[in-house]
Amino acid sequence: LPSIPTDLTSVLRTLRMLRRRLPTVVLFATVSFSSWTLDYALALALNSLTGSVLLAVVGARLVSCTVSFLLNRRLFQAAPETFMRSAFGYAAVQGTTTTTSYLAIAALTWAGVPLWLAKILADSSLFGLNYLLQSRLVYRSGSPNGPVRATRRLERLDYSGRCGLDP
């Protein structure tokens, strides 16, 4: 188990790190929740129109993922030259999460769970995986280990929203 820091320097360093990372996670969660809300409403509507869970999940995900991708690129100020690489990475990540989501929803609905609840259970369980995959495969800089330019900018944000106050 990792040890809990007891000296003031370690505690302050940990708090600074959390302060730098929090805006990125909050923005990602905000976009994800907004897109998921759209996805949820569309999935229920498409299911009531078609009677097909597969068409509902895939159709809703195509729309919500497009919205999410474009919002994330805008909010995190992704460089235009990274569009195609990001789009292919995003499509791969979302193809994986859509497949996993559909399989979980299909299993839950087969077991008698109503679609409205199955969608919530399946998709909420994939949130962390989605964040990790996107941060590693989609929204990163050209170097394999580097964060996106916007993440670096967000790490310099202070609580007032101003940029560049930290060295």
Short mmCIF file of N, CA and C in Angstrom, two decimals:
data_model
loop_
_atom_site.label_atom_id
_atom_site.label_comp_id
_atom_site.label_asym_id
_atom_site.label_seq_id
_atom_site.Cartn_x
_atom_site.Cartn_y
_atom_site.Cartn_z
N LEU A 1 0.83 -1.19 0.00
CA LEU A 1 0.00 0.00 0.00
C LEU A 1 0.88 1.25 0.00
N PRO A 2 0.47 2.29 -0.75
CA PRO A 2 1.24 3.52 -0.71
C PRO A 2 1.09 4.19 0.64
N SER A 3 2.17 4.80 1.06
CA SER A 3 2.13 5.46 2.36
C SER A 3 1.44 6.81 2.24
N ILE A 4 0.81 7.20 3.30
CA ILE A 4 0.15 8.50 3.35
C ILE A 4 1.20 9.53 3.76
N PRO A 5 1.34 10.61 2.96
CA PRO A 5 2.36 11.60 3.30
C PRO A 5 2.04 12.28 4.63
N THR A 6 3.08 12.41 5.45
CA THR A 6 2.87 13.03 6.75
C THR A 6 3.57 14.38 6.87
N ASP A 7 4.56 14.64 6.00
CA ASP A 7 5.22 15.94 6.12
C ASP A 7 4.48 16.97 5.25
N LEU A 8 4.57 18.22 5.65
CA LEU A 8 3.83 19.31 5.02
C LEU A 8 4.19 19.47 3.55
N THR A 9 5.44 19.30 3.17
CA THR A 9 5.86 19.45 1.78
C THR A 9 5.17 18.42 0.89
N SER A 10 5.11 17.19 1.32
CA SER A 10 4.46 16.14 0.54
C SER A 10 2.96 16.39 0.42
N VAL A 11 2.35 16.82 1.50
CA VAL A 11 0.92 17.11 1.47
C VAL A 11 0.63 18.26 0.50
N LEU A 12 1.43 19.32 0.56
CA LEU A 12 1.24 20.46 -0.34
C LEU A 12 1.47 20.08 -1.79
N ARG A 13 2.48 19.25 -2.04
CA ARG A 13 2.75 18.79 -3.41
C ARG A 13 1.56 17.99 -3.94
N THR A 14 1.00 17.14 -3.11
CA THR A 14 -0.16 16.34 -3.50
C THR A 14 -1.36 17.23 -3.78
N LEU A 15 -1.58 18.23 -2.96
CA LEU A 15 -2.70 19.16 -3.17
C LEU A 15 -2.52 19.97 -4.46
N ARG A 16 -1.28 20.39 -4.75
CA ARG A 16 -1.02 21.11 -6.01
C ARG A 16 -1.31 20.23 -7.21
N MET A 17 -0.91 18.97 -7.13
CA MET A 17 -1.15 18.04 -8.23
C MET A 17 -2.66 17.85 -8.44
N LEU A 18 -3.40 17.72 -7.36
CA LEU A 18 -4.85 17.58 -7.47
C LEU A 18 -5.48 18.83 -8.08
N ARG A 19 -4.98 20.00 -7.68
CA ARG A 19 -5.48 21.26 -8.21
C ARG A 19 -5.24 21.37 -9.71
N ARG A 20 -4.11 20.84 -10.16
CA ARG A 20 -3.81 20.89 -11.60
C ARG A 20 -4.68 19.92 -12.39
N ARG A 21 -4.97 18.77 -11.83
CA ARG A 21 -5.71 17.73 -12.55
C ARG A 21 -7.23 17.92 -12.49
N LEU A 22 -7.74 18.53 -11.47
CA LEU A 22 -9.17 18.64 -11.26
C LEU A 22 -9.91 19.32 -12.42
N PRO A 23 -9.43 20.46 -12.95
CA PRO A 23 -10.18 21.08 -14.05
C PRO A 23 -10.35 20.17 -15.26
N THR A 24 -9.35 19.38 -15.58
CA THR A 24 -9.45 18.46 -16.72
C THR A 24 -10.54 17.43 -16.48
N VAL A 25 -10.55 16.83 -15.31
CA VAL A 25 -11.53 15.80 -14.99
C VAL A 25 -12.94 16.41 -14.94
N VAL A 26 -13.07 17.60 -14.37
CA VAL A 26 -14.38 18.25 -14.27
C VAL A 26 -14.92 18.57 -15.67
N LEU A 27 -14.08 19.12 -16.54
CA LEU A 27 -14.53 19.40 -17.91
C LEU A 27 -14.92 18.13 -18.64
N PHE A 28 -14.10 17.10 -18.51
CA PHE A 28 -14.41 15.83 -19.16
C PHE A 28 -15.74 15.29 -18.64
N ALA A 29 -15.93 15.32 -17.34
CA ALA A 29 -17.16 14.81 -16.75
C ALA A 29 -18.37 15.61 -17.20
N THR A 30 -18.22 16.92 -17.32
CA THR A 30 -19.32 17.78 -17.77
C THR A 30 -19.72 17.45 -19.20
N VAL A 31 -18.74 17.35 -20.09
CA VAL A 31 -19.03 16.99 -21.48
C VAL A 31 -19.61 15.59 -21.54
N SER A 32 -19.04 14.67 -20.80
CA SER A 32 -19.53 13.29 -20.81
C SER A 32 -20.98 13.20 -20.33
N PHE A 33 -21.29 13.90 -19.26
CA PHE A 33 -22.66 13.85 -18.74
C PHE A 33 -23.63 14.48 -19.72
N SER A 34 -23.26 15.61 -20.32
CA SER A 34 -24.13 16.26 -21.31
C SER A 34 -24.37 15.34 -22.51
N SER A 35 -23.31 14.74 -23.00
CA SER A 35 -23.43 13.82 -24.14
C SER A 35 -24.21 12.57 -23.75
N TRP A 36 -23.98 12.08 -22.53
CA TRP A 36 -24.69 10.90 -22.09
C TRP A 36 -26.18 11.18 -21.95
N THR A 37 -26.54 12.37 -21.49
CA THR A 37 -27.95 12.73 -21.38
C THR A 37 -28.61 12.70 -22.75
N LEU A 38 -27.94 13.27 -23.74
CA LEU A 38 -28.43 13.21 -25.12
C LEU A 38 -28.52 11.75 -25.57
N ASP A 39 -27.49 10.97 -25.32
CA ASP A 39 -27.44 9.56 -25.69
C ASP A 39 -28.59 8.79 -25.05
N TYR A 40 -28.83 9.03 -23.79
CA TYR A 40 -29.88 8.35 -23.04
C TYR A 40 -31.25 8.64 -23.63
N ALA A 41 -31.54 9.92 -23.85
CA ALA A 41 -32.83 10.32 -24.41
C ALA A 41 -33.03 9.74 -25.81
N LEU A 42 -31.99 9.82 -26.64
CA LEU A 42 -32.08 9.27 -27.99
C LEU A 42 -32.26 7.76 -27.98
N ALA A 43 -31.55 7.07 -27.11
CA ALA A 43 -31.66 5.60 -27.04
C ALA A 43 -33.08 5.18 -26.67
N LEU A 44 -33.66 5.86 -25.69
CA LEU A 44 -35.03 5.52 -25.30
C LEU A 44 -36.01 5.84 -26.42
N ALA A 45 -35.83 6.99 -27.08
CA ALA A 45 -36.72 7.38 -28.18
C ALA A 45 -36.57 6.41 -29.37
N LEU A 46 -35.34 6.11 -29.74
CA LEU A 46 -35.12 5.20 -30.86
C LEU A 46 -35.63 3.79 -30.56
N ASN A 47 -35.48 3.36 -29.32
CA ASN A 47 -36.00 2.04 -28.95
C ASN A 47 -37.52 2.01 -29.05
N SER A 48 -38.17 3.09 -28.63
CA SER A 48 -39.63 3.10 -28.72
C SER A 48 -40.11 3.17 -30.17
N LEU A 49 -39.30 3.78 -31.04
CA LEU A 49 -39.67 3.86 -32.46
C LEU A 49 -39.37 2.56 -33.22
N THR A 50 -38.24 1.92 -32.91
CA THR A 50 -37.81 0.76 -33.69
C THR A 50 -38.04 -0.56 -32.98
N GLY A 51 -38.08 -0.55 -31.66
CA GLY A 51 -38.20 -1.80 -30.90
C GLY A 51 -36.90 -2.58 -30.84
N SER A 52 -35.82 -1.99 -31.34
CA SER A 52 -34.53 -2.68 -31.37
C SER A 52 -33.55 -2.00 -30.42
N VAL A 53 -33.05 -2.77 -29.47
CA VAL A 53 -32.05 -2.23 -28.55
C VAL A 53 -30.76 -1.92 -29.30
N LEU A 54 -30.37 -2.77 -30.23
CA LEU A 54 -29.14 -2.55 -31.00
C LEU A 54 -29.21 -1.24 -31.79
N LEU A 55 -30.28 -1.04 -32.55
CA LEU A 55 -30.41 0.21 -33.32
C LEU A 55 -30.48 1.42 -32.40
N ALA A 56 -31.14 1.28 -31.27
CA ALA A 56 -31.26 2.40 -30.33
C ALA A 56 -29.90 2.77 -29.75
N VAL A 57 -29.14 1.77 -29.31
CA VAL A 57 -27.84 2.03 -28.68
C VAL A 57 -26.86 2.61 -29.71
N VAL A 58 -26.77 1.98 -30.86
CA VAL A 58 -25.81 2.43 -31.88
C VAL A 58 -26.21 3.79 -32.46
N GLY A 59 -27.47 3.98 -32.78
CA GLY A 59 -27.92 5.26 -33.33
C GLY A 59 -27.72 6.41 -32.37
N ALA A 60 -28.09 6.20 -31.12
CA ALA A 60 -27.91 7.25 -30.11
C ALA A 60 -26.44 7.54 -29.88
N ARG A 61 -25.63 6.48 -29.87
CA ARG A 61 -24.20 6.66 -29.62
C ARG A 61 -23.52 7.42 -30.76
N LEU A 62 -23.93 7.17 -31.99
CA LEU A 62 -23.34 7.91 -33.12
C LEU A 62 -23.55 9.42 -32.97
N VAL A 63 -24.76 9.80 -32.59
CA VAL A 63 -25.07 11.24 -32.41
C VAL A 63 -24.34 11.80 -31.20
N SER A 64 -24.46 11.14 -30.06
CA SER A 64 -23.86 11.68 -28.84
C SER A 64 -22.34 11.70 -28.90
N CYS A 65 -21.74 10.72 -29.55
CA CYS A 65 -20.28 10.69 -29.66
C CYS A 65 -19.76 11.80 -30.57
N THR A 66 -20.50 12.09 -31.61
CA THR A 66 -20.11 13.20 -32.48
C THR A 66 -20.13 14.51 -31.70
N VAL A 67 -21.20 14.73 -30.95
CA VAL A 67 -21.31 15.94 -30.12
C VAL A 67 -20.18 15.98 -29.10
N SER A 68 -19.94 14.87 -28.42
CA SER A 68 -18.89 14.81 -27.40
C SER A 68 -17.51 15.08 -27.99
N PHE A 69 -17.21 14.45 -29.11
CA PHE A 69 -15.91 14.64 -29.76
C PHE A 69 -15.68 16.11 -30.11
N LEU A 70 -16.67 16.73 -30.72
CA LEU A 70 -16.52 18.12 -31.12
C LEU A 70 -16.44 19.06 -29.92
N LEU A 71 -17.21 18.79 -28.88
CA LEU A 71 -17.13 19.62 -27.66
C LEU A 71 -15.77 19.47 -26.98
N ASN A 72 -15.28 18.23 -26.86
CA ASN A 72 -13.97 18.02 -26.23
C ASN A 72 -12.87 18.71 -27.01
N ARG A 73 -12.91 18.63 -28.33
CA ARG A 73 -11.88 19.29 -29.14
C ARG A 73 -11.93 20.80 -28.92
N ARG A 74 -13.13 21.34 -28.82
CA ARG A 74 -13.28 22.78 -28.63
C ARG A 74 -12.83 23.20 -27.22
N LEU A 75 -13.33 22.50 -26.21
CA LEU A 75 -13.00 22.87 -24.83
C LEU A 75 -11.53 22.70 -24.50
N PHE A 76 -10.91 21.64 -25.02
CA PHE A 76 -9.51 21.39 -24.72
C PHE A 76 -8.59 21.97 -25.77
N GLN A 77 -9.16 22.76 -26.68
CA GLN A 77 -8.42 23.50 -27.71
C GLN A 77 -7.41 22.61 -28.43
N ALA A 78 -7.91 21.52 -28.96
CA ALA A 78 -7.05 20.60 -29.71
C ALA A 78 -6.57 21.27 -30.99
N ALA A 79 -5.34 21.02 -31.34
CA ALA A 79 -4.76 21.61 -32.55
C ALA A 79 -5.46 21.04 -33.78
N PRO A 80 -5.74 21.89 -34.79
CA PRO A 80 -6.43 21.42 -36.00
C PRO A 80 -5.71 20.28 -36.70
N GLU A 81 -4.38 20.29 -36.66
CA GLU A 81 -3.62 19.24 -37.35
C GLU A 81 -3.77 17.87 -36.71
N THR A 82 -4.35 17.81 -35.52
CA THR A 82 -4.54 16.52 -34.85
C THR A 82 -5.94 15.95 -35.09
N PHE A 83 -6.74 16.60 -35.92
CA PHE A 83 -8.14 16.20 -36.08
C PHE A 83 -8.28 14.74 -36.52
N MET A 84 -7.62 14.35 -37.60
CA MET A 84 -7.79 12.99 -38.13
C MET A 84 -7.28 11.93 -37.16
N ARG A 85 -6.11 12.16 -36.56
CA ARG A 85 -5.59 11.21 -35.59
C ARG A 85 -6.54 11.07 -34.41
N SER A 86 -7.04 12.21 -33.93
CA SER A 86 -7.98 12.18 -32.82
C SER A 86 -9.29 11.50 -33.21
N ALA A 87 -9.78 11.80 -34.41
CA ALA A 87 -11.05 11.21 -34.86
C ALA A 87 -10.95 9.69 -34.95
N PHE A 88 -9.84 9.19 -35.52
CA PHE A 88 -9.68 7.73 -35.61
C PHE A 88 -9.53 7.11 -34.23
N GLY A 89 -8.76 7.75 -33.36
CA GLY A 89 -8.61 7.24 -32.00
C GLY A 89 -9.93 7.25 -31.25
N TYR A 90 -10.68 8.33 -31.42
CA TYR A 90 -11.97 8.46 -30.75
C TYR A 90 -12.95 7.40 -31.26
N ALA A 91 -12.94 7.18 -32.59
CA ALA A 91 -13.82 6.16 -33.17
C ALA A 91 -13.48 4.78 -32.61
N ALA A 92 -12.20 4.49 -32.46
CA ALA A 92 -11.80 3.20 -31.90
C ALA A 92 -12.24 3.05 -30.45
N VAL A 93 -12.02 4.11 -29.66
CA VAL A 93 -12.43 4.08 -28.25
C VAL A 93 -13.94 3.93 -28.15
N GLN A 94 -14.68 4.72 -28.92
CA GLN A 94 -16.14 4.68 -28.82
C GLN A 94 -16.72 3.41 -29.41
N GLY A 95 -16.06 2.85 -30.41
CA GLY A 95 -16.49 1.55 -30.92
C GLY A 95 -16.39 0.49 -29.84
N THR A 96 -15.31 0.54 -29.09
CA THR A 96 -15.11 -0.40 -27.98
C THR A 96 -16.15 -0.19 -26.89
N THR A 97 -16.34 1.07 -26.47
CA THR A 97 -17.29 1.32 -25.38
C THR A 97 -18.73 1.10 -25.83
N THR A 98 -19.04 1.38 -27.10
CA THR A 98 -20.39 1.14 -27.60
C THR A 98 -20.68 -0.36 -27.62
N THR A 99 -19.73 -1.14 -28.09
CA THR A 99 -19.90 -2.60 -28.11
C THR A 99 -20.09 -3.13 -26.70
N THR A 100 -19.24 -2.68 -25.78
CA THR A 100 -19.33 -3.14 -24.39
C THR A 100 -20.66 -2.70 -23.77
N SER A 101 -21.04 -1.46 -24.05
CA SER A 101 -22.31 -0.94 -23.53
C SER A 101 -23.48 -1.75 -24.06
N TYR A 102 -23.49 -2.00 -25.37
CA TYR A 102 -24.59 -2.77 -25.96
C TYR A 102 -24.68 -4.17 -25.36
N LEU A 103 -23.53 -4.83 -25.25
CA LEU A 103 -23.54 -6.19 -24.70
C LEU A 103 -24.07 -6.20 -23.26
N ALA A 104 -23.67 -5.22 -22.47
CA ALA A 104 -24.16 -5.14 -21.09
C ALA A 104 -25.65 -4.83 -21.05
N ILE A 105 -26.09 -3.90 -21.89
CA ILE A 105 -27.52 -3.54 -21.94
C ILE A 105 -28.34 -4.72 -22.42
N ALA A 106 -27.86 -5.41 -23.46
CA ALA A 106 -28.59 -6.58 -23.97
C ALA A 106 -28.71 -7.66 -22.90
N ALA A 107 -27.63 -7.90 -22.17
CA ALA A 107 -27.66 -8.91 -21.10
C ALA A 107 -28.63 -8.50 -20.00
N LEU A 108 -28.58 -7.23 -19.61
CA LEU A 108 -29.46 -6.76 -18.54
C LEU A 108 -30.93 -6.80 -18.97
N THR A 109 -31.22 -6.35 -20.19
CA THR A 109 -32.62 -6.37 -20.65
C THR A 109 -33.10 -7.80 -20.83
N TRP A 110 -32.22 -8.70 -21.27
CA TRP A 110 -32.58 -10.12 -21.39
C TRP A 110 -32.94 -10.69 -20.02
N ALA A 111 -32.24 -10.20 -18.99
CA ALA A 111 -32.49 -10.67 -17.62
C ALA A 111 -33.71 -10.00 -17.00
N GLY A 112 -34.37 -9.12 -17.76
CA GLY A 112 -35.60 -8.51 -17.26
C GLY A 112 -35.47 -7.09 -16.74
N VAL A 113 -34.27 -6.53 -16.79
CA VAL A 113 -34.08 -5.14 -16.34
C VAL A 113 -34.63 -4.22 -17.44
N PRO A 114 -35.44 -3.23 -17.09
CA PRO A 114 -35.95 -2.32 -18.13
C PRO A 114 -34.82 -1.52 -18.78
N LEU A 115 -35.02 -1.17 -20.04
CA LEU A 115 -33.98 -0.48 -20.80
C LEU A 115 -33.52 0.80 -20.11
N TRP A 116 -34.45 1.58 -19.56
CA TRP A 116 -34.06 2.85 -18.95
C TRP A 116 -33.05 2.64 -17.82
N LEU A 117 -33.19 1.55 -17.07
CA LEU A 117 -32.27 1.26 -15.98
C LEU A 117 -31.01 0.55 -16.48
N ALA A 118 -31.17 -0.34 -17.44
CA ALA A 118 -30.01 -1.05 -18.00
C ALA A 118 -29.02 -0.08 -18.62
N LYS A 119 -29.53 0.94 -19.30
CA LYS A 119 -28.67 1.95 -19.94
C LYS A 119 -27.88 2.72 -18.88
N ILE A 120 -28.53 3.09 -17.80
CA ILE A 120 -27.85 3.81 -16.72
C ILE A 120 -26.76 2.94 -16.10
N LEU A 121 -27.08 1.70 -15.79
CA LEU A 121 -26.12 0.80 -15.15
C LEU A 121 -24.93 0.51 -16.06
N ALA A 122 -25.19 0.19 -17.31
CA ALA A 122 -24.11 -0.18 -18.23
C ALA A 122 -23.19 1.01 -18.50
N ASP A 123 -23.78 2.14 -18.85
CA ASP A 123 -22.96 3.29 -19.25
C ASP A 123 -22.23 3.93 -18.08
N SER A 124 -22.84 3.96 -16.92
CA SER A 124 -22.14 4.56 -15.77
C SER A 124 -20.94 3.71 -15.37
N SER A 125 -21.04 2.42 -15.57
CA SER A 125 -19.91 1.56 -15.23
C SER A 125 -18.74 1.73 -16.19
N LEU A 126 -18.98 2.32 -17.36
CA LEU A 126 -17.93 2.50 -18.37
C LEU A 126 -17.26 3.89 -18.31
N PHE A 127 -17.72 4.76 -17.43
CA PHE A 127 -17.21 6.14 -17.40
C PHE A 127 -15.70 6.19 -17.18
N GLY A 128 -15.20 5.51 -16.18
CA GLY A 128 -13.76 5.53 -15.88
C GLY A 128 -12.92 4.97 -17.02
N LEU A 129 -13.36 3.86 -17.57
CA LEU A 129 -12.65 3.27 -18.70
C LEU A 129 -12.63 4.23 -19.89
N ASN A 130 -13.74 4.87 -20.15
CA ASN A 130 -13.83 5.83 -21.25
C ASN A 130 -12.85 6.99 -21.05
N TYR A 131 -12.79 7.52 -19.82
CA TYR A 131 -11.86 8.61 -19.52
C TYR A 131 -10.42 8.18 -19.75
N LEU A 132 -10.05 7.02 -19.23
CA LEU A 132 -8.67 6.55 -19.39
C LEU A 132 -8.32 6.32 -20.85
N LEU A 133 -9.19 5.67 -21.58
CA LEU A 133 -8.91 5.41 -22.99
C LEU A 133 -8.80 6.70 -23.80
N GLN A 134 -9.71 7.64 -23.56
CA GLN A 134 -9.65 8.90 -24.30
C GLN A 134 -8.40 9.70 -23.95
N SER A 135 -8.06 9.75 -22.67
CA SER A 135 -6.89 10.55 -22.29
C SER A 135 -5.60 9.95 -22.81
N ARG A 136 -5.56 8.63 -22.97
CA ARG A 136 -4.34 7.97 -23.45
C ARG A 136 -4.27 7.86 -24.97
N LEU A 137 -5.42 7.63 -25.61
CA LEU A 137 -5.40 7.33 -27.04
C LEU A 137 -5.88 8.45 -27.94
N VAL A 138 -6.68 9.37 -27.41
CA VAL A 138 -7.29 10.38 -28.28
C VAL A 138 -6.72 11.76 -28.03
N TYR A 139 -6.86 12.26 -26.81
CA TYR A 139 -6.47 13.64 -26.51
C TYR A 139 -5.10 13.67 -25.88
N ARG A 140 -4.10 13.39 -26.67
CA ARG A 140 -2.71 13.45 -26.22
C ARG A 140 -1.91 14.18 -27.28
N SER A 141 -0.73 14.61 -26.91
CA SER A 141 0.13 15.30 -27.86
C SER A 141 0.79 14.28 -28.78
N GLY A 142 1.59 14.73 -29.70
CA GLY A 142 2.27 13.85 -30.63
C GLY A 142 3.24 12.90 -29.95
N SER A 143 3.80 13.28 -28.81
CA SER A 143 4.71 12.37 -28.11
C SER A 143 3.88 11.33 -27.38
N PRO A 144 4.37 10.10 -27.29
CA PRO A 144 3.59 9.03 -26.71
C PRO A 144 3.19 9.26 -25.26
N ASN A 145 4.01 9.98 -24.49
CA ASN A 145 3.72 10.15 -23.07
C ASN A 145 3.23 11.54 -22.70
N GLY A 146 3.15 12.44 -23.65
CA GLY A 146 2.81 13.81 -23.31
C GLY A 146 1.33 14.08 -23.28
N PRO A 147 0.85 14.92 -22.34
CA PRO A 147 -0.55 15.31 -22.32
C PRO A 147 -0.83 16.32 -23.42
N VAL A 148 -2.08 16.55 -23.69
CA VAL A 148 -2.43 17.53 -24.71
C VAL A 148 -2.03 18.92 -24.27
N ARG A 149 -1.84 19.75 -25.26
CA ARG A 149 -1.49 21.15 -25.03
C ARG A 149 -2.51 21.80 -24.10
N ALA A 150 -3.78 21.53 -24.31
CA ALA A 150 -4.81 22.15 -23.49
C ALA A 150 -4.77 21.65 -22.06
N THR A 151 -4.40 20.41 -21.85
CA THR A 151 -4.30 19.90 -20.49
C THR A 151 -3.20 20.64 -19.76
N ARG A 152 -2.10 20.90 -20.44
CA ARG A 152 -1.04 21.69 -19.80
C ARG A 152 -1.56 23.08 -19.44
N ARG A 153 -2.35 23.67 -20.33
CA ARG A 153 -2.91 24.98 -20.05
C ARG A 153 -3.85 24.89 -18.86
N LEU A 154 -4.68 23.86 -18.82
CA LEU A 154 -5.61 23.70 -17.72
C LEU A 154 -4.89 23.48 -16.40
N GLU A 155 -3.73 22.84 -16.45
CA GLU A 155 -2.97 22.60 -15.23
C GLU A 155 -2.47 23.91 -14.63
N ARG A 156 -2.36 24.96 -15.44
CA ARG A 156 -1.90 26.24 -14.93
C ARG A 156 -3.06 27.12 -14.44
N LEU A 157 -4.29 26.63 -14.57
CA LEU A 157 -5.43 27.42 -14.13
C LEU A 157 -5.46 27.54 -12.61
N ASP A 158 -5.79 28.72 -12.15
CA ASP A 158 -6.03 28.83 -10.72
C ASP A 158 -7.55 28.78 -10.52
N TYR A 159 -8.02 28.88 -9.32
CA TYR A 159 -9.44 28.72 -9.05
C TYR A 159 -10.29 29.83 -9.66
N SER A 160 -9.70 30.97 -9.98
CA SER A 160 -10.48 32.05 -10.59
C SER A 160 -10.66 31.86 -12.08
N GLY A 161 -9.98 30.85 -12.64
CA GLY A 161 -10.10 30.59 -14.07
C GLY A 161 -9.05 31.29 -14.89
N ARG A 162 -8.14 32.07 -14.25
CA ARG A 162 -7.09 32.75 -14.99
C ARG A 162 -5.96 31.81 -15.27
N CYS A 163 -5.28 32.04 -16.37
CA CYS A 163 -4.25 31.13 -16.79
C CYS A 163 -2.86 31.69 -16.49
N GLY A 164 -1.90 30.81 -16.29
CA GLY A 164 -0.51 31.21 -16.22
C GLY A 164 -0.03 31.76 -14.89
N LEU A 165 -0.75 31.57 -13.83
CA LEU A 165 -0.32 32.11 -12.55
C LEU A 165 0.71 31.23 -11.85
N ASP A 166 0.67 29.92 -12.14
CA ASP A 166 1.66 29.03 -11.56
C ASP A 166 2.87 28.95 -12.47
N PRO A 167 4.07 28.77 -11.92
CA PRO A 167 5.24 28.61 -12.80
C PRO A 167 5.23 27.25 -13.46
#
